Coordinates of C-alpha atoms (C1' of nucleotides) in Angstrom, one line a residue:
Chain C
M22 CA 25.8 59.2 66.9
N23 CA 28.2 59.5 64.0
K24 CA 27.3 57.8 60.8
Q25 CA 29.5 54.8 60.1
I26 CA 29.3 54.4 56.3
A27 CA 30.7 56.9 53.8
Q28 CA 29.5 57.1 50.2
V29 CA 32.5 57.6 48.0
V30 CA 32.9 58.5 44.4
V31 CA 36.0 58.1 42.3
G32 CA 37.3 59.8 39.2
L33 CA 36.0 57.0 36.9
P34 CA 33.0 56.9 34.6
V35 CA 31.0 55.0 37.2
D36 CA 27.7 56.6 38.1
K37 CA 27.0 55.4 41.6
P38 CA 29.0 56.0 44.7
F39 CA 30.6 53.1 46.6
D40 CA 30.0 52.5 50.3
Y41 CA 32.9 52.2 52.7
K42 CA 33.1 51.6 56.4
I43 CA 34.4 54.4 58.6
D44 CA 36.7 52.8 61.2
S45 CA 36.5 54.0 64.8
A46 CA 39.8 55.9 64.4
F47 CA 38.2 58.2 61.8
L48 CA 34.7 58.3 63.2
G49 CA 33.4 61.8 63.3
N50 CA 36.3 63.1 61.3
V51 CA 34.9 62.2 57.9
K52 CA 32.7 64.9 56.4
I53 CA 30.9 65.3 53.1
G54 CA 33.4 66.7 50.6
H55 CA 36.5 65.1 52.2
R56 CA 39.2 63.5 50.1
V57 CA 39.9 60.0 51.2
I58 CA 42.1 57.0 50.2
V59 CA 40.1 53.8 49.6
P60 CA 40.9 50.3 48.6
F61 CA 39.4 49.7 45.2
Q62 CA 39.9 46.3 43.5
M63 CA 43.7 45.6 43.8
K64 CA 44.7 49.3 44.3
K65 CA 44.4 52.2 46.7
I66 CA 42.9 55.2 45.1
I67 CA 41.7 58.7 45.9
G68 CA 38.0 59.1 46.4
Y69 CA 35.6 61.8 47.5
V70 CA 32.9 61.5 50.2
V71 CA 29.6 62.6 48.8
G72 CA 27.3 61.2 51.5
L73 CA 27.1 59.6 55.0
K74 CA 24.7 57.0 56.2
D75 CA 24.2 54.3 58.9
K76 CA 23.4 51.2 56.8
S77 CA 24.6 49.8 53.5
S78 CA 22.8 47.2 51.4
F79 CA 26.2 45.9 50.4
S80 CA 27.5 43.2 52.7
R81 CA 31.2 43.0 52.1
L82 CA 32.2 46.5 53.0
R83 CA 35.9 47.6 53.0
S84 CA 37.2 50.5 55.1
I85 CA 38.5 53.9 54.3
S86 CA 42.3 53.7 54.5
K87 CA 43.0 57.3 55.1
V88 CA 41.3 60.6 55.5
L89 CA 43.3 63.2 53.5
D90 CA 43.4 66.9 54.3
S91 CA 42.3 68.7 57.5
E92 CA 38.9 69.7 55.9
P93 CA 36.7 68.8 52.9
V94 CA 38.1 70.0 49.5
I95 CA 34.6 70.4 48.1
S96 CA 32.0 72.6 49.8
N97 CA 28.3 71.6 49.8
A98 CA 27.5 74.3 47.3
L99 CA 30.2 73.1 44.9
L100 CA 29.1 69.5 45.4
E101 CA 25.7 70.5 44.4
L102 CA 27.1 72.2 41.4
A103 CA 29.1 69.0 40.5
V104 CA 25.9 67.0 40.6
K105 CA 24.3 69.5 38.1
F106 CA 27.5 69.5 36.1
A107 CA 27.6 65.7 35.8
E108 CA 24.0 65.7 34.6
R109 CA 24.4 68.4 32.0
Y110 CA 27.7 67.2 30.6
C111 CA 26.9 63.5 30.9
C112 CA 29.9 62.4 33.1
S113 CA 30.0 60.8 36.5
L114 CA 30.0 62.8 39.7
G115 CA 33.5 61.7 40.5
E116 CA 34.8 62.9 37.1
A117 CA 33.0 66.2 37.7
I118 CA 34.6 66.7 41.1
E119 CA 38.0 66.1 39.6
V120 CA 37.4 68.8 37.0
F121 CA 36.7 71.2 39.9
L122 CA 40.0 70.5 41.7
P123 CA 43.6 71.5 41.1
T124 CA 45.5 68.9 39.0
N125 CA 47.8 68.1 41.9
L126 CA 45.0 67.3 44.4
K127 CA 43.7 64.3 42.4
K128 CA 47.2 62.9 42.2
T129 CA 49.0 63.7 45.4
K130 CA 48.1 61.6 48.4
K131 CA 49.7 64.2 50.6
A132 CA 47.3 66.0 52.9
V133 CA 46.6 69.7 52.4
E134 CA 46.1 72.1 55.3
I135 CA 42.7 73.6 54.9
S136 CA 41.1 75.9 57.5
A137 CA 37.6 75.1 58.6
D138 CA 34.7 76.8 56.8
S139 CA 33.0 77.7 60.0
I140 CA 35.5 80.5 60.8
F141 CA 34.5 82.3 57.7
L142 CA 30.9 81.4 57.4
R143 CA 28.6 84.3 57.9
E144 CA 25.3 85.3 56.5
K145 CA 25.9 86.3 52.9
Q146 CA 23.7 89.3 52.0
I147 CA 21.3 87.7 49.6
D148 CA 19.7 90.5 47.8
S149 CA 18.2 90.0 44.4
A150 CA 21.3 88.7 42.6
R151 CA 20.6 90.0 39.1
S152 CA 22.9 89.1 36.3
V153 CA 23.7 91.5 33.6
L154 CA 25.1 91.6 30.0
I155 CA 27.3 94.5 29.1
C156 CA 27.8 94.8 25.4
G157 CA 28.2 97.0 22.3
K158 CA 31.5 98.6 23.1
P159 CA 35.1 97.4 23.4
I160 CA 36.4 96.5 26.8
G161 CA 38.3 99.8 27.3
Q162 CA 35.1 101.7 27.2
S163 CA 33.0 99.1 29.0
W164 CA 35.5 98.8 31.9
P165 CA 33.8 101.5 34.1
N166 CA 30.6 99.5 34.0
I167 CA 32.4 96.2 34.8
L168 CA 34.3 97.8 37.6
K169 CA 31.2 99.3 39.2
E170 CA 29.7 95.8 39.5
I171 CA 33.0 94.4 41.0
N172 CA 33.1 97.3 43.5
A173 CA 29.5 96.7 44.5
A174 CA 30.3 93.0 45.3
I175 CA 33.5 94.0 47.2
S176 CA 31.7 96.6 49.2
K177 CA 29.4 93.8 50.5
D178 CA 32.5 91.8 51.4
N179 CA 31.7 89.3 48.8
G180 CA 34.2 87.3 46.8
V181 CA 34.6 87.8 43.0
I182 CA 35.8 85.6 40.2
V183 CA 36.9 87.3 37.0
L184 CA 37.2 84.9 34.0
V185 CA 39.4 85.8 31.1
P186 CA 39.5 83.9 27.8
E187 CA 43.3 83.2 27.7
N188 CA 46.1 83.2 30.2
S189 CA 47.9 85.9 28.2
K190 CA 45.1 88.3 29.3
I191 CA 45.4 87.5 33.0
H192 CA 48.1 90.0 33.6
E193 CA 46.4 92.9 31.9
I194 CA 43.2 92.4 33.9
V195 CA 45.1 91.9 37.2
N196 CA 46.9 95.2 36.6
Q197 CA 43.7 97.0 35.8
L198 CA 42.1 95.7 38.9
K199 CA 45.1 96.5 41.1
K200 CA 44.7 100.2 40.2
E201 CA 41.3 100.3 41.7
I202 CA 41.1 97.6 44.3
K203 CA 43.2 97.2 47.5
K204 CA 42.2 93.5 48.1
E205 CA 44.4 90.5 47.5
I206 CA 44.1 89.2 44.0
C207 CA 44.9 85.6 43.3
V208 CA 45.6 84.0 39.8
L209 CA 44.2 80.6 39.0
D210 CA 45.1 78.9 35.8
K211 CA 45.7 75.3 34.7
Q212 CA 48.9 76.4 33.0
L213 CA 50.5 77.3 36.3
K214 CA 53.0 74.9 37.7
G215 CA 51.2 72.2 39.6
T216 CA 52.5 73.3 43.0
E217 CA 51.7 77.0 42.2
E218 CA 48.2 76.1 41.1
L219 CA 47.6 74.2 44.3
K220 CA 49.2 76.9 46.5
N221 CA 46.9 79.6 45.0
W222 CA 43.9 77.3 45.2
V223 CA 44.5 76.7 48.9
K224 CA 44.9 80.4 49.5
V225 CA 41.5 81.0 47.9
K226 CA 40.0 78.1 49.7
N227 CA 41.3 79.4 53.1
G228 CA 39.8 82.8 52.4
E229 CA 43.2 84.6 52.2
A230 CA 42.3 86.0 48.8
S231 CA 38.7 86.9 47.8
I232 CA 39.4 88.1 44.2
V233 CA 40.3 85.4 41.6
V234 CA 41.4 86.2 38.1
G235 CA 41.8 83.2 35.8
T236 CA 40.9 81.1 32.8
R237 CA 37.8 79.0 32.3
S238 CA 38.6 76.5 35.1
S239 CA 38.5 79.3 37.6
V240 CA 34.8 79.2 37.4
F241 CA 35.1 76.4 40.0
A242 CA 37.3 78.5 42.3
P243 CA 36.4 77.8 46.0
V244 CA 35.9 81.5 46.7
R245 CA 34.3 82.3 50.1
N246 CA 31.0 84.2 50.0
L247 CA 31.0 84.3 46.3
G248 CA 29.0 87.3 45.1
L249 CA 30.0 87.8 41.5
I250 CA 31.4 86.0 38.5
V251 CA 32.6 88.3 35.7
I252 CA 33.1 86.9 32.2
I253 CA 35.4 89.0 29.9
N254 CA 34.9 88.5 26.2
E255 CA 32.2 85.9 26.7
D256 CA 32.1 85.1 23.0
S257 CA 35.6 83.6 23.0
F258 CA 35.8 80.0 22.0
S259 CA 38.3 79.4 24.8
Y260 CA 35.5 79.2 27.4
K261 CA 34.6 75.8 26.0
Q262 CA 36.7 72.9 27.2
D263 CA 38.1 71.0 24.3
Q264 CA 38.2 67.6 26.0
S265 CA 35.7 65.5 27.9
P266 CA 33.8 66.7 29.8
F267 CA 33.3 69.5 27.3
Y268 CA 31.9 72.1 29.6
H269 CA 31.4 75.8 28.9
A270 CA 32.5 78.2 31.6
R271 CA 29.7 80.7 30.9
D272 CA 27.1 78.0 31.4
V273 CA 28.7 76.7 34.5
A274 CA 28.8 80.3 35.8
F275 CA 25.1 80.6 35.4
M276 CA 24.5 77.2 37.0
R277 CA 26.7 78.3 40.0
S278 CA 24.9 81.6 40.3
K279 CA 21.6 79.7 40.8
I280 CA 23.0 77.6 43.5
Q281 CA 25.0 80.3 45.4
S282 CA 22.7 83.2 44.4
C283 CA 25.6 85.2 43.1
S284 CA 25.5 87.6 40.1
V285 CA 27.1 87.0 36.7
V286 CA 28.4 90.0 34.8
V287 CA 28.9 89.0 31.2
F288 CA 30.9 91.3 29.0
S289 CA 31.5 91.2 25.3
Q290 CA 31.4 93.8 22.6
T291 CA 29.6 91.1 20.5
P292 CA 28.2 88.6 22.9
T293 CA 27.1 85.1 21.7
A294 CA 23.5 84.9 20.6
E295 CA 23.0 82.4 23.4
V296 CA 23.7 85.1 26.1
F297 CA 21.9 87.8 24.1
S298 CA 18.7 85.8 24.2
L299 CA 18.9 85.6 28.0
A300 CA 18.8 89.4 28.0
Q301 CA 16.0 89.6 25.5
S302 CA 13.9 87.2 27.6
K303 CA 14.6 89.4 30.6
D304 CA 16.4 86.6 32.5
I305 CA 19.3 88.9 32.9
D306 CA 19.6 92.7 32.5
L307 CA 21.0 94.4 29.5
I308 CA 23.4 97.3 29.3
N309 CA 23.8 97.9 25.6
L310 CA 26.5 100.6 25.0
Y311 CA 26.4 100.3 21.2
P312 CA 27.1 103.7 19.7
K313 CA 25.7 104.9 16.4
D314 CA 28.7 106.5 14.8
N315 CA 27.6 107.2 11.2
L316 CA 30.8 105.8 9.9
P317 CA 30.4 105.1 6.2
V318 CA 30.5 101.4 5.3
Q319 CA 30.6 100.7 1.6
I320 CA 29.8 97.3 0.1
I321 CA 31.6 96.3 -3.0
D322 CA 29.8 93.6 -4.9
I323 CA 32.7 91.8 -6.4
S324 CA 30.4 89.9 -8.8
N325 CA 29.9 93.3 -10.5
Y326 CA 33.1 95.1 -9.7
K327 CA 35.4 92.3 -10.8
P328 CA 38.9 92.8 -9.5
R329 CA 41.5 92.7 -12.2
K330 CA 42.6 89.3 -13.3
N331 CA 43.9 87.3 -10.4
S332 CA 43.8 90.4 -8.2
L333 CA 42.3 90.3 -4.7
I334 CA 41.7 94.1 -4.8
S335 CA 38.7 95.5 -6.7
I336 CA 38.9 98.8 -8.6
P337 CA 36.9 100.9 -6.0
L338 CA 39.2 99.5 -3.2
Y339 CA 42.2 100.3 -5.4
Y340 CA 41.2 103.9 -5.7
A341 CA 40.3 104.2 -2.0
I342 CA 43.8 102.8 -1.1
E343 CA 45.5 105.2 -3.5
K344 CA 43.6 108.2 -2.1
T345 CA 44.4 107.3 1.5
L346 CA 48.1 106.7 0.7
N347 CA 48.2 110.1 -1.0
E348 CA 46.8 111.7 2.1
R349 CA 49.4 109.8 4.2
G350 CA 46.7 107.8 5.9
K351 CA 46.9 104.4 7.4
I352 CA 45.2 101.4 5.9
L353 CA 44.1 98.0 7.3
L354 CA 43.2 95.1 5.0
L355 CA 41.5 92.1 6.5
M356 CA 41.8 88.6 5.1
N357 CA 41.2 85.7 7.4
K358 CA 43.7 83.3 6.0
K359 CA 47.3 82.9 7.2
G360 CA 50.1 83.7 4.9
F361 CA 51.4 80.2 4.5
S362 CA 48.0 78.6 4.4
S363 CA 48.2 76.5 1.3
F364 CA 48.6 72.9 0.3
G365 CA 50.9 71.0 -2.1
I366 CA 49.5 69.6 -5.3
C367 CA 51.3 67.5 -7.8
A368 CA 51.5 69.2 -11.2
K369 CA 51.4 65.8 -12.9
C370 CA 49.0 63.5 -11.1
Q371 CA 47.0 66.1 -9.1
Y372 CA 47.8 64.3 -5.9
V373 CA 47.4 66.5 -2.8
L374 CA 49.8 66.1 0.1
K375 CA 47.9 64.5 3.0
C376 CA 48.6 63.8 6.6
P377 CA 49.5 60.1 7.1
R378 CA 47.4 60.0 10.3
C379 CA 44.5 62.3 9.6
D380 CA 42.1 62.9 6.8
V381 CA 43.3 66.4 6.1
H382 CA 45.6 68.3 3.8
L383 CA 49.0 69.2 5.0
T384 CA 49.6 73.0 5.1
Y385 CA 52.9 74.5 3.8
L386 CA 55.0 76.6 6.1
F387 CA 56.6 79.1 3.9
H388 CA 59.4 80.1 6.2
S389 CA 60.6 76.8 7.5
K390 CA 60.0 74.9 4.2
E391 CA 58.0 72.3 6.1
V392 CA 54.6 70.7 5.6
V393 CA 52.5 70.3 8.8
C394 CA 49.2 68.8 9.9
R395 CA 47.0 71.4 11.7
Q396 CA 45.3 68.6 13.6
C397 CA 48.0 66.3 14.9
H398 CA 51.1 68.4 14.5
Y399 CA 52.8 65.9 12.2
K400 CA 55.5 67.6 10.2
K401 CA 58.2 66.9 7.7
K402 CA 60.4 68.7 5.3
R403 CA 58.7 69.9 2.2
P404 CA 59.0 67.1 -0.5
E405 CA 60.1 68.3 -3.9
I406 CA 58.8 65.4 -5.8
C407 CA 55.3 64.0 -5.6
P408 CA 55.3 61.0 -3.2
N409 CA 52.4 59.5 -5.1
C410 CA 53.7 59.3 -8.7
N411 CA 57.4 59.9 -7.9
S412 CA 57.9 62.1 -10.9
G413 CA 55.7 65.3 -10.8
Y414 CA 56.8 68.5 -9.0
L415 CA 54.7 69.8 -6.1
N416 CA 53.1 73.2 -6.4
F417 CA 52.5 75.2 -3.3
S418 CA 50.5 78.2 -4.1
G419 CA 49.7 80.7 -1.3
Q420 CA 46.2 81.9 -1.0
G421 CA 46.5 83.9 2.3
I422 CA 47.7 87.3 3.4
E423 CA 51.2 86.8 2.0
K424 CA 49.8 86.7 -1.5
L425 CA 47.8 89.8 -0.8
E426 CA 50.9 91.4 0.6
S427 CA 52.8 90.8 -2.6
Q428 CA 50.0 92.1 -4.7
V429 CA 49.7 95.3 -2.6
A430 CA 53.4 95.8 -2.7
R431 CA 53.4 95.4 -6.5
I432 CA 50.5 97.8 -7.1
F433 CA 51.7 100.4 -4.6
P434 CA 55.5 100.1 -4.7
S435 CA 56.1 103.1 -2.5
A436 CA 53.9 102.0 0.4
R437 CA 55.2 100.3 3.5
V438 CA 53.3 97.0 3.7
S439 CA 53.3 94.5 6.5
C440 CA 51.4 91.4 7.6
Y441 CA 49.9 90.6 11.0
D442 CA 48.7 87.2 12.2
T443 CA 48.8 85.2 15.4
D444 CA 52.4 84.1 14.6
T445 CA 53.7 87.7 14.1
K446 CA 56.3 88.4 16.6
N447 CA 57.7 91.9 15.9
F448 CA 55.0 93.9 14.3
K449 CA 56.0 97.0 12.3
Q450 CA 53.9 99.8 13.8
N451 CA 54.8 102.4 11.2
S452 CA 53.4 100.6 8.1
D453 CA 51.1 102.4 5.7
V454 CA 49.2 99.2 4.9
V455 CA 48.7 96.5 7.5
I456 CA 47.3 93.2 6.2
A457 CA 45.8 91.1 9.0
T458 CA 43.9 88.0 9.8
Q459 CA 41.4 87.7 12.6
A460 CA 44.4 88.4 14.8
V461 CA 43.2 92.1 14.4
L462 CA 41.0 91.3 17.4
N463 CA 44.2 92.2 19.4
F464 CA 44.2 95.7 18.0
Q465 CA 42.3 98.2 20.2
N466 CA 43.0 101.7 18.8
K467 CA 41.1 103.7 16.2
I468 CA 44.2 104.4 14.1
F469 CA 43.2 103.4 10.5
D470 CA 41.8 105.9 8.1
L471 CA 40.7 103.2 5.8
T472 CA 39.8 99.6 6.6
A473 CA 38.7 97.0 4.1
V474 CA 37.5 93.5 4.2
V475 CA 39.2 91.8 1.3
Q476 CA 37.5 88.4 1.8
I477 CA 34.8 87.4 4.3
D478 CA 32.5 85.2 2.2
G479 CA 34.3 82.0 3.3
E480 CA 33.5 82.9 6.9
L481 CA 29.8 83.7 6.1
N482 CA 29.4 80.5 4.1
R483 CA 30.7 78.2 6.8
L484 CA 28.3 75.4 7.9
D485 CA 29.0 76.0 11.6
Y486 CA 26.0 77.7 13.2
R487 CA 28.2 80.1 15.0
A488 CA 29.9 81.3 11.8
A489 CA 27.6 84.3 11.3
H490 CA 28.3 85.6 14.8
K491 CA 32.0 85.3 14.3
A492 CA 31.9 87.2 11.0
F493 CA 29.7 89.9 12.6
S494 CA 32.1 90.2 15.5
L495 CA 35.1 90.5 13.2
L496 CA 33.4 93.2 11.1
L497 CA 32.3 95.2 14.1
H498 CA 35.7 95.1 15.6
L499 CA 37.2 96.3 12.3
K500 CA 34.7 99.1 12.2
N501 CA 35.9 100.2 15.7
L502 CA 39.4 100.5 14.4
T503 CA 38.3 102.8 11.5
K504 CA 38.6 106.6 11.5
K505 CA 37.2 107.6 8.2
Q506 CA 35.9 104.8 5.9
M507 CA 35.3 101.1 5.8
M508 CA 34.8 98.9 2.7
I509 CA 33.7 95.3 2.4
Q510 CA 34.3 93.2 -0.7
T511 CA 31.7 90.4 -1.0
R512 CA 29.4 88.5 -3.2
L513 CA 26.9 88.2 -0.3
T514 CA 25.8 91.8 -0.3
E515 CA 22.4 91.1 1.3
N516 CA 23.7 89.0 4.1
Y517 CA 22.4 90.2 7.4
C518 CA 25.8 90.3 9.1
I519 CA 26.9 92.8 6.5
Q520 CA 23.6 94.7 6.3
S521 CA 23.4 95.1 10.1
L522 CA 26.8 96.7 10.0
V523 CA 25.9 99.0 7.1
N524 CA 22.7 100.0 8.8
D525 CA 24.5 100.6 12.1
D526 CA 22.0 98.3 13.7
F527 CA 23.4 96.1 16.5
L528 CA 20.0 94.7 17.5
E529 CA 19.1 93.8 14.0
F530 CA 21.9 91.3 13.8
Y531 CA 20.9 89.6 17.0
N532 CA 17.2 89.5 16.2
H533 CA 17.9 88.1 12.8
E534 CA 20.4 85.5 14.1
L535 CA 18.1 84.4 16.9
S536 CA 15.1 84.0 14.7
L537 CA 17.1 82.0 12.2
R538 CA 18.3 79.7 15.0
E539 CA 14.8 79.3 16.3
E540 CA 13.6 78.4 12.9
I541 CA 16.3 75.8 12.1
G542 CA 16.6 74.5 15.6
Y543 CA 19.9 75.5 17.1
P544 CA 21.0 76.7 20.5
P545 CA 19.7 78.4 22.6
F546 CA 16.4 77.1 21.4
V547 CA 17.4 73.5 21.4
H548 CA 20.4 71.8 22.9
I549 CA 22.7 69.6 20.8
A550 CA 24.5 66.5 21.9
E551 CA 27.3 65.4 19.6
I552 CA 28.2 61.8 20.3
V553 CA 31.5 60.8 18.7
V554 CA 32.5 57.2 18.3
R555 CA 36.2 56.7 17.4
S556 CA 38.4 53.8 16.8
V557 CA 41.5 52.7 14.8
K558 CA 39.3 50.3 13.1
E559 CA 36.8 52.0 10.8
D560 CA 34.3 49.1 10.8
A561 CA 34.4 48.8 14.6
A562 CA 33.6 52.5 15.0
L563 CA 30.8 52.4 12.5
A564 CA 29.3 49.3 14.0
Q565 CA 29.4 50.8 17.5
A566 CA 27.8 54.1 16.2
D567 CA 25.1 52.1 14.5
M568 CA 24.3 50.2 17.7
L569 CA 24.2 53.3 19.7
Y570 CA 22.0 55.0 17.2
K571 CA 19.4 52.2 17.2
S572 CA 19.4 52.3 21.0
F573 CA 18.9 56.1 21.0
V574 CA 16.0 55.7 18.6
N575 CA 14.6 53.0 20.9
C576 CA 14.4 55.3 23.9
E577 CA 13.5 58.5 22.1
F578 CA 11.6 61.2 24.0
E579 CA 9.2 63.8 22.8
D580 CA 10.6 67.0 21.3
M581 CA 13.7 65.2 20.3
E582 CA 15.5 64.7 17.0
I583 CA 18.1 62.0 16.4
F584 CA 20.4 62.1 13.4
E585 CA 22.0 59.0 11.9
P586 CA 25.7 58.3 12.3
Q587 CA 27.9 60.0 9.7
P588 CA 31.6 60.5 9.3
D589 CA 32.9 63.4 11.4
R590 CA 33.9 66.6 9.5
I591 CA 37.4 65.2 9.9
A592 CA 36.7 61.5 9.2
R593 CA 40.1 60.3 10.5
L594 CA 42.1 62.0 13.2
R595 CA 45.4 60.7 14.7
D596 CA 44.8 57.3 13.0
Q597 CA 41.3 57.0 14.4
Y598 CA 38.1 56.9 12.4
R599 CA 35.4 59.1 13.8
F600 CA 31.6 58.8 13.4
V601 CA 29.1 61.4 14.8
I602 CA 25.5 61.0 16.0
L603 CA 23.6 64.3 16.8
I604 CA 20.7 64.6 19.1
K605 CA 18.7 67.8 19.5
A606 CA 16.4 68.3 22.4
K607 CA 14.7 71.1 24.3
K608 CA 16.1 70.1 27.8
Y609 CA 19.5 69.0 29.0
E610 CA 17.8 66.6 31.3
D611 CA 16.3 64.6 28.4
I612 CA 19.6 64.4 26.7
N613 CA 21.2 63.0 29.8
K614 CA 18.4 60.5 30.2
I615 CA 18.5 59.2 26.7
I616 CA 22.3 58.9 26.7
K617 CA 22.4 57.2 30.1
S618 CA 19.8 54.6 29.0
A619 CA 21.3 54.0 25.6
F620 CA 24.8 53.6 27.0
K621 CA 23.4 51.1 29.6
D622 CA 21.8 48.8 27.1
T623 CA 24.5 49.0 24.4
R624 CA 27.6 47.0 25.1
R625 CA 30.8 48.8 24.3
K626 CA 32.9 47.2 21.6
S627 CA 36.5 47.1 22.7
S628 CA 38.8 49.3 20.8
T629 CA 36.1 52.0 20.4
I630 CA 35.9 55.2 22.5
T631 CA 32.7 57.2 22.8
T632 CA 32.6 60.9 23.9
V633 CA 29.7 63.2 24.4
N634 CA 29.9 66.9 23.7
I635 CA 27.0 69.1 24.7
D636 CA 26.4 72.2 22.6
P637 CA 29.6 71.8 20.7
Chain X
dA13 C1' 38.9 53.6 33.4
dG14 C1' 41.4 49.3 34.5
dC15 C1' 41.6 44.7 35.4
dA16 C1' 40.3 39.7 35.7
dC17 C1' 37.9 36.1 33.9
dG18 C1' 36.5 33.2 30.2
dC19 C1' 35.8 31.6 25.7
dC20 C1' 37.6 30.5 20.9
dG21 C1' 41.4 30.4 16.9
dA22 C1' 46.4 29.2 15.0
dC23 C1' 50.8 28.0 16.6
dT24 C1' 55.8 26.1 19.1
Chain N
dG13 C1' 47.5 20.5 23.6
dT14 C1' 48.3 26.2 25.2
dC15 C1' 49.2 31.1 24.1
dG16 C1' 46.8 35.2 23.5
dG17 C1' 43.3 37.8 21.3
dC18 C1' 39.2 40.4 22.8
dG19 C1' 34.3 40.5 24.6
dT20 C1' 32.0 41.0 29.3
dG21 C1' 31.3 42.4 33.8
dC22 C1' 32.8 44.5 38.2
dT23 C1' 34.8 47.6 41.3
dC24 C1' 32.0 49.0 47.9

DNA sequence: AGCACGCCGACT
DNA sequence: GTCGGCGTGCTC
C-alpha cells in the first residue's frame, strides 16, 4: 500500500518538515527527493519531499498541489549529505537542499525531464576508497599524478567531479582533460546563464556526462556512480562560500566521500594546514613531491640593513638588482599592495576620507581619480578639499607597487620596469624588472634570475590564523619562479615561514604551523563558529548579541569556549552595525546543538539579522 | 523568511 | 478616537 502522507521541507529557516496529504491522483508517484508545489499559508511554494508515512499527528492537513519533474531531483545519497550539511553549517534541511540545486530549479515551477535512476543503477565497485593529498609541486608537475587518479576512476566506469577555485580556470582544466580523456565533460558553474546551468545539470543527472568540471558548487553535482572528487588548488579561499550557508567545498567533498564511498584527491602546492593534518594522522594518503633545490634564499634584516631614506630597497638588494641588470637578467619584486592602495588625509585637520556607509577608509584609484569603498563599492570623484574642515587639501600618498615602481625607475633609469596586479590587463612580457602583488600566483614559469620580497611583514603580522599559510604559499611560489637567487627583506628574520623556506624544509612549516594551532586552539584542532548579529541600529544589534551570548553561556557544553560579543573587524558595513560572538568547540555537533538551543530560547529582535559562519 | 495578529504611542 | 510602529508566533 502506498504511503499517503509526504513530509515536505521548504527553503526557509524552519527545521522540521511539514506534512501534506497525497491525493489519490498522485498516489504512488511521489517519491523521496521529489520537487512538489504545496500550499503554504496564503501562497503556493516549491517544497521537497524528504519522507513518506501513513499517519500524521497534525489534524488539518493540506494536499500537495502538484508533483514537479518526472523523477526526484535529490538522490538518497545527496539527501543524506544535505542532512549532514544542515547540521554542520547550522541551516535548515530545506535551505541545504536549495544550495545543492541549480538556481533555476528553486524558482521555476516548470517540470524538468529526468530519467529514472534505476536504468543507471548498478553495483558500484566499492574498493577501499582512499583519499590522497598531492602537494609540494606546482600543478604542471603534479598533473600526471592527478591524471592517474582520474583515469583509475574512469576505468572503473565511475563518475568524476573536478573542482577548480575560479571559473576562469575551468577552461584550462577542461582542455587538459580533453587531451587525455575521451568521455563527455560537462561544466557546472553558478556563473553560467540560468538555463545553461540547468541544462548541464540535467545532463549530469541523466548520466549523459560522467565528468564534471566546475567551481565550488559543483561538489553537489548529481554525478552517477561517483568515484572521485578532485580539488585543484585546495588552499584557495574561493572554496569557501561567502554567504550563508558558509560552506567549504573541501569539507563537503570529504562529507560526501564518507556517504558515497568515493575518493577525494586534494591537490595544492601548499595545501591548507587543515588538510595536511589529515595526511599526518593517516586519514588520507600523502604524496609529497616537494623537491629540495638548493636555491639560495637570502634574508635581509632591514632593521640592520636600513634602506636609504624613504627607500623601499635595501642596499644588498640594490646591488643584487644592479648585478642582475648588468648580466641582462630578469628580476621580480614582490610587494603585496596594489598600486593605488592609499587613502586621502587632510593636510590641515588630519581627517581621513571614510565611506559614508561602512567603517573603513576609502581607497584612491590613481587612474580614474576616484575614491572607492572596497567593501560596498561606493565611489565618488576624488574631492580636492577636505569635506570635514572645508579648507585643507587632501593628500593621497601611494604606498603600493606604484611607489616601488617609481623608485626602481629612478634608481635604475635604463631598466624597463612594469607592474603586475589583478587589474593588469596587458602585461609587458619583456620587462627587466616586474613588480607584482600576490597576483604573481598566476605566473608559472621559472623565468626570473632574481626574485625579491620587498615587503612581507604585513602579511606575517596579520591576526588571521591563516595568514602564516598564505605568506608561506606566496614565498614558495616565488621561489619556484626563481632561477638563480631569492632575497627576502624583513624584520621578522626568525619567523618560521621564512626559516622553513631558507632551510628548504616543507614539512617544518606544517609541523610548526599545526603545533601552534593546537596550542592556541584553532582549526583543525577545534572548530570555530562566528555568530554575527547585524542591524542598522547599533543598540539593537548589541542588545541582541548580548542576549544570545547569555543564552550560549547558559547551555554551554564541555570542551567549549564562548567569547563575549565584540564589534566585528569592520564594525559597520553597508549601514549595518555588526557584533561578533565566537564559539570554539571540538565537535561540529556540539556547535550545532548549542546554537539551536540558544536560538530557540532567544527571541529575535526585529531589525536584527543573525548569521552563523563555521570555521570562517 | 514572510505574513498576520495584537498591543501601545502621537496624530488628522 | 485610529493609524502605524514593531514584537510575537506560525506556517502542514
